PDB file of C-alpha atoms and ligand atoms in Angstrom:
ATOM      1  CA  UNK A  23    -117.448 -78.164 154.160  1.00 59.00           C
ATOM      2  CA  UNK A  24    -119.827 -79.171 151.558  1.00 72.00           C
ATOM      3  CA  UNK A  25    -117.443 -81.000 149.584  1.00 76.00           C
ATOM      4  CA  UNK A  26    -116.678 -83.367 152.656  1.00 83.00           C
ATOM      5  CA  UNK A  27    -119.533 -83.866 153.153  1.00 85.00           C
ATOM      6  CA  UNK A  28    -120.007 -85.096 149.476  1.00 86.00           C
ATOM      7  CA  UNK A  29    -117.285 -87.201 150.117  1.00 89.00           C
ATOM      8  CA  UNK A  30    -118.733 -88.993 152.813  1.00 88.00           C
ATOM      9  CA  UNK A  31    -121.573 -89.660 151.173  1.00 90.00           C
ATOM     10  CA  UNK A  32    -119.670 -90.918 148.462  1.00 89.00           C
ATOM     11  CA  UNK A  33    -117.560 -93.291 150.561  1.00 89.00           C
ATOM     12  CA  UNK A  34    -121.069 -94.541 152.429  1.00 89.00           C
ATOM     13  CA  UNK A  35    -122.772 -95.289 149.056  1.00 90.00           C
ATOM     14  CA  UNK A  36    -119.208 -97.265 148.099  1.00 88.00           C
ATOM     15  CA  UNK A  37    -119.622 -98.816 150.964  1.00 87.00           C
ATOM     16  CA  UNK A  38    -122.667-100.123 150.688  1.00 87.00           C
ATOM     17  CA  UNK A  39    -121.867-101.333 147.805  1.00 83.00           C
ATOM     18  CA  UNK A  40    -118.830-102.952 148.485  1.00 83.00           C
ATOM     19  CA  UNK A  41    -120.737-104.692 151.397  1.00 82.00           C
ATOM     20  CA  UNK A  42    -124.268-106.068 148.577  1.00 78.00           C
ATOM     21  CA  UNK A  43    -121.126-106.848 146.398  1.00 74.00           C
ATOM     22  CA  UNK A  44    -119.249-108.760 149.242  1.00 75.00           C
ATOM     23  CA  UNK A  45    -122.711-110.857 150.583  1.00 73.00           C
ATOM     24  CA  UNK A  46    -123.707-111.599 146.837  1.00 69.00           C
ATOM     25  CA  UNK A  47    -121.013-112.810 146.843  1.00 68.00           C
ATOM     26  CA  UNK A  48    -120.780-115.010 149.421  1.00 78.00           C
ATOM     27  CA  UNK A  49    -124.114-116.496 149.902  1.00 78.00           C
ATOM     28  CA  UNK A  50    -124.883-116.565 146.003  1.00 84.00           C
ATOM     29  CA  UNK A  51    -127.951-116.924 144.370  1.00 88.00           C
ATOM     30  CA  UNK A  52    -129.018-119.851 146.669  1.00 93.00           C
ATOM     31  CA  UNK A  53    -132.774-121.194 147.397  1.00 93.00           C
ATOM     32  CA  UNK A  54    -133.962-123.782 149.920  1.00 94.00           C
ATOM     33  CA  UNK A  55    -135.100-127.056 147.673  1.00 95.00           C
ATOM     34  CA  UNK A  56    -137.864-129.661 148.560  1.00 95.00           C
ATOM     35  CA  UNK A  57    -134.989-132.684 149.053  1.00 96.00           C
ATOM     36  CA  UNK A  58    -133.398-130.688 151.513  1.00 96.00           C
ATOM     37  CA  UNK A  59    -130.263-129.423 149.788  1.00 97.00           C
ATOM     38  CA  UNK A  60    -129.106-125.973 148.920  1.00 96.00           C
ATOM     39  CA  UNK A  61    -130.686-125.301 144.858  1.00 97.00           C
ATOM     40  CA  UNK A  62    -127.787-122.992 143.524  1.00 96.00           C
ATOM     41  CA  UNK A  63    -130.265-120.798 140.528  1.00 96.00           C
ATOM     42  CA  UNK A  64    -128.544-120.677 136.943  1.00 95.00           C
ATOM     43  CA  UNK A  65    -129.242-119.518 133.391  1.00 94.00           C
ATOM     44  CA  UNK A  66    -130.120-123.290 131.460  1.00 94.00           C
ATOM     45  CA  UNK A  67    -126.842-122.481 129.573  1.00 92.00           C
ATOM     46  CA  UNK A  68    -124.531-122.592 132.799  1.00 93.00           C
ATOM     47  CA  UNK A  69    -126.903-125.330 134.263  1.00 95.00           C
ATOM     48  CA  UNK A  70    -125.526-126.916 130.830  1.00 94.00           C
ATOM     49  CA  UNK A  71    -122.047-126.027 131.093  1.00 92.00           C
ATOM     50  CA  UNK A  72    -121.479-126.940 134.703  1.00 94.00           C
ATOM     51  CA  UNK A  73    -123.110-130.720 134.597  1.00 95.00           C
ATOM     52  CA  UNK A  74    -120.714-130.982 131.037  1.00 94.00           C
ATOM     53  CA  UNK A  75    -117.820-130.540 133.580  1.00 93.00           C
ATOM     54  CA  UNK A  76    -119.271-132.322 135.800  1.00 95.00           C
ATOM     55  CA  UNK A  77    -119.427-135.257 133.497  1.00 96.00           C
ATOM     56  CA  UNK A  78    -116.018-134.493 132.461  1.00 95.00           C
ATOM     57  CA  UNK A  79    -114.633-135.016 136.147  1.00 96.00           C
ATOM     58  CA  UNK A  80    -116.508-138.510 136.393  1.00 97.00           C
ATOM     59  CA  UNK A  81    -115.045-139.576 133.244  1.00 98.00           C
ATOM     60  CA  UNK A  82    -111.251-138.106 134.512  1.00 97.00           C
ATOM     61  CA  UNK A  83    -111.933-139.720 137.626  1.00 98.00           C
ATOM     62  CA  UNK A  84    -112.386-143.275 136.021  1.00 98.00           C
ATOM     63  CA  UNK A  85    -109.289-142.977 133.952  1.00 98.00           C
ATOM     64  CA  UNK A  86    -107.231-141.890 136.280  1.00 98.00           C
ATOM     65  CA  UNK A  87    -108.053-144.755 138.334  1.00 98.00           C
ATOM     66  CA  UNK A  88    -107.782-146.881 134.868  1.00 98.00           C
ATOM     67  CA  UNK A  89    -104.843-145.397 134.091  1.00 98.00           C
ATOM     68  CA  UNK A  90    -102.805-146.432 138.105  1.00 98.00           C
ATOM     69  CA  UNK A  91    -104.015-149.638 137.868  1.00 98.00           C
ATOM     70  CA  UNK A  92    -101.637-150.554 134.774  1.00 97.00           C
ATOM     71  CA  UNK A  93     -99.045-147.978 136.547  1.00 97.00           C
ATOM     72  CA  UNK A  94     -99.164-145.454 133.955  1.00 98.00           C
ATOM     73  CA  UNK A  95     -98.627-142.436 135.534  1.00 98.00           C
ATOM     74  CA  UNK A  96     -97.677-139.976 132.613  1.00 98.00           C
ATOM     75  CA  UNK A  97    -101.581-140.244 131.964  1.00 98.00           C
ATOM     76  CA  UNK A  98    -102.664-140.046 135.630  1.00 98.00           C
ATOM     77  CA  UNK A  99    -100.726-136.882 135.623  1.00 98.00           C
ATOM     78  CA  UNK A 100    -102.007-135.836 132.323  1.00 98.00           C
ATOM     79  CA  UNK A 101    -105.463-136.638 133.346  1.00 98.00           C
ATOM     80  CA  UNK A 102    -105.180-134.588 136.606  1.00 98.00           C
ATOM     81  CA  UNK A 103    -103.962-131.827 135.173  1.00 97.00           C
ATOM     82  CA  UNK A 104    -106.358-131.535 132.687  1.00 95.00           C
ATOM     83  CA  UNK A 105    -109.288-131.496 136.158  1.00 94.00           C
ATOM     84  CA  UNK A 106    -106.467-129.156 137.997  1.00 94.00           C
ATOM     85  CA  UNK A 107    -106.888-125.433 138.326  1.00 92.00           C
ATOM     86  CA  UNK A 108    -105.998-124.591 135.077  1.00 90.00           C
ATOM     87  CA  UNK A 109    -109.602-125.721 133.961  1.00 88.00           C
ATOM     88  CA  UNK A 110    -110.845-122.936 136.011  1.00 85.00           C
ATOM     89  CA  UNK A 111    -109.390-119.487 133.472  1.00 81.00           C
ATOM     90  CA  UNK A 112    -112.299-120.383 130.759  1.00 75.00           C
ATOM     91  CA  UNK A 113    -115.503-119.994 133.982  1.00 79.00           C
ATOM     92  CA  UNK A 114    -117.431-116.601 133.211  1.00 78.00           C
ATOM     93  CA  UNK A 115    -117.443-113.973 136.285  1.00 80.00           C
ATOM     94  CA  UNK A 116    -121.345-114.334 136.635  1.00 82.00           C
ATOM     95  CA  UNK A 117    -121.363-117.873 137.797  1.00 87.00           C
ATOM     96  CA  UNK A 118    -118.938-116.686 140.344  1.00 85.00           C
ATOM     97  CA  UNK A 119    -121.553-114.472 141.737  1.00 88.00           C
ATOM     98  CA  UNK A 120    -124.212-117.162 141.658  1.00 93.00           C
ATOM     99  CA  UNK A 121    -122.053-119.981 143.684  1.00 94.00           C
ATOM    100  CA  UNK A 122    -121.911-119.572 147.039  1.00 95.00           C
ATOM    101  CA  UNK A 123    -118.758-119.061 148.728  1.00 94.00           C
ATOM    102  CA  UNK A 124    -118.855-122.405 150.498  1.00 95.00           C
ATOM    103  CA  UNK A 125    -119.679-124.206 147.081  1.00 96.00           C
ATOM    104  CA  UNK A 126    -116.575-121.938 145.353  1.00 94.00           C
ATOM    105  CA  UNK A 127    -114.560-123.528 147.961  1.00 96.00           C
ATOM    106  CA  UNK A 128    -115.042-127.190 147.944  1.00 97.00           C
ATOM    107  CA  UNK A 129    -114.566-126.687 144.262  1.00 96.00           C
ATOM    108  CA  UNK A 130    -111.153-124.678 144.237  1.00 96.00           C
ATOM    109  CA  UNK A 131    -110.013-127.565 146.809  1.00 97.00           C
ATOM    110  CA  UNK A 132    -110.980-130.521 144.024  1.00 97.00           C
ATOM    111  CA  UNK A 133    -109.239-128.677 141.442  1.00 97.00           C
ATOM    112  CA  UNK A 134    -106.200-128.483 143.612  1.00 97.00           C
ATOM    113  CA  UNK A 135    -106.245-131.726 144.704  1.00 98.00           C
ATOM    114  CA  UNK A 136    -106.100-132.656 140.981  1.00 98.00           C
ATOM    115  CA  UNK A 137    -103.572-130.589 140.331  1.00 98.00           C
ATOM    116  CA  UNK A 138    -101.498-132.553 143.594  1.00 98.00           C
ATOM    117  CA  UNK A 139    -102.264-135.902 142.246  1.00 98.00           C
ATOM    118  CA  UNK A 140    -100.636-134.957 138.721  1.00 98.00           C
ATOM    119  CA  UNK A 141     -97.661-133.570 140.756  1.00 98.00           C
ATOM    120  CA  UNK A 142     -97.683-136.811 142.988  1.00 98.00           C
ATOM    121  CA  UNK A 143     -97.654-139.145 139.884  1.00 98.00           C
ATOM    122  CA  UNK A 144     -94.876-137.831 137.968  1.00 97.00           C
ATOM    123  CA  UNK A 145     -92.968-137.076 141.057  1.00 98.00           C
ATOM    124  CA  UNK A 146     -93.570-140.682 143.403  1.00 98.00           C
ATOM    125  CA  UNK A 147     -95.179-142.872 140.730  1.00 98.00           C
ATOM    126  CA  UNK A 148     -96.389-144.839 143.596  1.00 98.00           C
ATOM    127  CA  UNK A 149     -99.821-146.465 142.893  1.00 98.00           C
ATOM    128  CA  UNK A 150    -101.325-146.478 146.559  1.00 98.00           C
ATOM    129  CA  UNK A 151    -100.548-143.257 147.186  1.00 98.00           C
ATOM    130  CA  UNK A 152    -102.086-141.852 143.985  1.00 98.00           C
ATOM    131  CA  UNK A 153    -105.185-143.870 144.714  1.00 98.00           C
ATOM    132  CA  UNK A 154    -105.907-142.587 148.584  1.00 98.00           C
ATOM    133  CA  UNK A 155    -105.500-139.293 146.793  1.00 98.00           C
ATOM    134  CA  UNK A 156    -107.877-139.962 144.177  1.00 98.00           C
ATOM    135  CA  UNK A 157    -110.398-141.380 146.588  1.00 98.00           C
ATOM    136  CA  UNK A 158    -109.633-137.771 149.047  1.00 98.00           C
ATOM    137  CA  UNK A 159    -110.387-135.861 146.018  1.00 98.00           C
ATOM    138  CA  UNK A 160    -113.761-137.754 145.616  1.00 98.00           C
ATOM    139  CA  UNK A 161    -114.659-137.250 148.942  1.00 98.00           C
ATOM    140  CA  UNK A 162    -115.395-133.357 147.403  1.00 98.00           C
ATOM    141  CA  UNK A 163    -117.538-135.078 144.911  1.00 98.00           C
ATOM    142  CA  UNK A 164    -119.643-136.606 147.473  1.00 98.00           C
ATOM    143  CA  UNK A 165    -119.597-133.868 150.141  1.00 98.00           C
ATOM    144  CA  UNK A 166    -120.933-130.880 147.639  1.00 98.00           C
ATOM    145  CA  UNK A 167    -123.744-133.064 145.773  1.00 98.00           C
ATOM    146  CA  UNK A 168    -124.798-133.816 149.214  1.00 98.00           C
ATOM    147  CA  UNK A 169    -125.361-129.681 150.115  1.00 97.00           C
ATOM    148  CA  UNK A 170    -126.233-128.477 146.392  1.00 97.00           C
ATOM    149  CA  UNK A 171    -128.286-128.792 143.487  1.00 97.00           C
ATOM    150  CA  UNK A 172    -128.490-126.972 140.127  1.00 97.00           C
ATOM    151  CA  UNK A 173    -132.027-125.344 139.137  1.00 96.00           C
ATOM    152  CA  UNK A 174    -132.421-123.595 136.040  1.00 95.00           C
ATOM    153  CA  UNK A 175    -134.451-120.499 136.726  1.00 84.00           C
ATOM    154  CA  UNK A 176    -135.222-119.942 132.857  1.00 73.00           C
ATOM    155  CA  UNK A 177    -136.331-122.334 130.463  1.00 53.00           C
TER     156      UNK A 177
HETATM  157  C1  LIG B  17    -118.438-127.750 144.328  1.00 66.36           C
HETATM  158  C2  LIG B  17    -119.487-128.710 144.218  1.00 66.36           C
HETATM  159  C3  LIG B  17    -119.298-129.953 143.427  1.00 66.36           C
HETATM  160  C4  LIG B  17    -118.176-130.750 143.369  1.00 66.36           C
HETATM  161  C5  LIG B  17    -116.855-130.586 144.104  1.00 66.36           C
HETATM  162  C6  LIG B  17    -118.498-131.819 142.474  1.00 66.36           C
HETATM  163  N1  LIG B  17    -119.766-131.691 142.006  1.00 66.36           N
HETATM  164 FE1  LIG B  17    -120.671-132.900 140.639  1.00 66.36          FE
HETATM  165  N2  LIG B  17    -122.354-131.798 140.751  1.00 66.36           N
HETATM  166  C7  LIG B  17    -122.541-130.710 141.576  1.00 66.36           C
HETATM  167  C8  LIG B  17    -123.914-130.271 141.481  1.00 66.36           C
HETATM  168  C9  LIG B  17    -124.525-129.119 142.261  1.00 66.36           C
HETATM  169  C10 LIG B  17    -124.548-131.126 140.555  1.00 66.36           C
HETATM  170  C11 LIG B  17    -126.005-131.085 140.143  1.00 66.36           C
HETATM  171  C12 LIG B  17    -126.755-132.003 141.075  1.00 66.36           C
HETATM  172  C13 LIG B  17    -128.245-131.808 140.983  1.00 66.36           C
HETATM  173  O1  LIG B  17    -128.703-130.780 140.472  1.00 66.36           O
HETATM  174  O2  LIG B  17    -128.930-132.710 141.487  1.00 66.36           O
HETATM  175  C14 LIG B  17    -123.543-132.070 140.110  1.00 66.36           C
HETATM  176  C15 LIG B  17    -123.767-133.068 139.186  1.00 66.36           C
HETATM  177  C16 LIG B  17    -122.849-134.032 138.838  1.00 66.36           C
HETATM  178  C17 LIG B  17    -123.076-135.072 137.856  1.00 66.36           C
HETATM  179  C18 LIG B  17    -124.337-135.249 137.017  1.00 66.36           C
HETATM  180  C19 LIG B  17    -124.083-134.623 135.661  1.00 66.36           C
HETATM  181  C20 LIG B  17    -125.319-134.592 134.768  1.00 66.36           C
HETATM  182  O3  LIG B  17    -125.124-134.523 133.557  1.00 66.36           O
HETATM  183  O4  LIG B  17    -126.441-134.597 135.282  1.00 66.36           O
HETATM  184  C21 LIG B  17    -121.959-135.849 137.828  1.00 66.36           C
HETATM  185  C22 LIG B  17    -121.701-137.069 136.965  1.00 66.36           C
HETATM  186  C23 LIG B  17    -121.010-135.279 138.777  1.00 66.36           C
HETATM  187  N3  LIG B  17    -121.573-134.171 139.363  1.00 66.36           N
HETATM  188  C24 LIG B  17    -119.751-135.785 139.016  1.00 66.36           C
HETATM  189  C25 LIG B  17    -118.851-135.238 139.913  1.00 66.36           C
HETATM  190  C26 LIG B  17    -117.554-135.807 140.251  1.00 66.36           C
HETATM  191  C27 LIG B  17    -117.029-137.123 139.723  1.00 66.36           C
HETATM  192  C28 LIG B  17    -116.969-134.973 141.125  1.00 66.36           C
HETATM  193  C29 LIG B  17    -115.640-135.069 141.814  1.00 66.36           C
HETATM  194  C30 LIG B  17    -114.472-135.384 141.067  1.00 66.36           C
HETATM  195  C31 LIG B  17    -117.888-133.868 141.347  1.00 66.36           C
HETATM  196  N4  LIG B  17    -119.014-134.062 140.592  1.00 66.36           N
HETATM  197  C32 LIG B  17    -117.608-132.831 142.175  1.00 66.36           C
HETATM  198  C33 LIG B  17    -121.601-130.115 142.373  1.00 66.36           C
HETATM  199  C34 LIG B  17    -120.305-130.577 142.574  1.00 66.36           C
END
């Protein structure tokens, strides 16, 4: 009798944990900011790290639309690829538990949209398609800056 009851106690404390794991998680380590978007809290280093990327797709986003404009679609795809989820292997596990779930999403998606527009090029070479999936992809761009904003919470 006493041991199942140990037991149960173990699976309620697993539990519990399981469930703080699961809504960490999910909500991340989000606060309310003065310009009325969602401030997503990070070490200065991933702060760092994430606007580098960030950069990085702005840049891959230009030449890829440099790149379909003289219909060269080996770099579009190369490009792409390079912004696809591949790019994802090298992000540590604790920013995963800082993003929000939301946020995690509408990044995943971009990635994979990158990764269809490589696909696309090499596949249709067809310039207006690749470009209505560029701007799609962009759309990402525009919908998370408009919920979320990096703070650094130490200095
Ligand atoms: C999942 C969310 C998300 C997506 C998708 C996203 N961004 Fe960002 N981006 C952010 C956040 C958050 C910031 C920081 C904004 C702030 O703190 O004001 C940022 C900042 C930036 C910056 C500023 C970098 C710097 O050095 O300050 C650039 C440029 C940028 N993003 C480009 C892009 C482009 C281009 C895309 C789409 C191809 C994109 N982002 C998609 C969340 C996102």
């Amino acid at each position: 009798m006493k041991s199942c009851k140990l037991s149960w106690l173990l699976v309620a404390i697993l539990s519990i944990m399981v469930a703080a794991f699961s809504y960490k998680f999910t909500v991340g380590e989000v606060q309310p900011s003065d310009d009325g978007r969602l401030a997503v809290q990070l070490s200065n280093d991933e702060r760092n790290a994430l606007l580098l990327e960030m950069r990085t797709w702005l840049q891959n986003s230009q030449a890829m639309l440099a790149a379909v404009s003289s219909q060269d679609f080996a770099t579009v795809a190369t490009i792409a690829k390079s912004s696809g989820m591949a790019a994802e292997a090298g992000t540590p596990g604790s920013l995963f538990r800082k993003i929000p779930l939301e946020m995690k999403k509408i990044g995943f998606d971009t990635r994979q949209k990158f990764d269809e527009i490589a696909i696309d090029a090499e596949k249709l070479k067809n310039s207006q398609h690749t470009i209505k999936q560029i701007s799609t992809a962009m759309n990402n761009c525009v919908a998370c800056h408009a919920t979320y904003r990096f703070v650094a919470s130490d200095k």
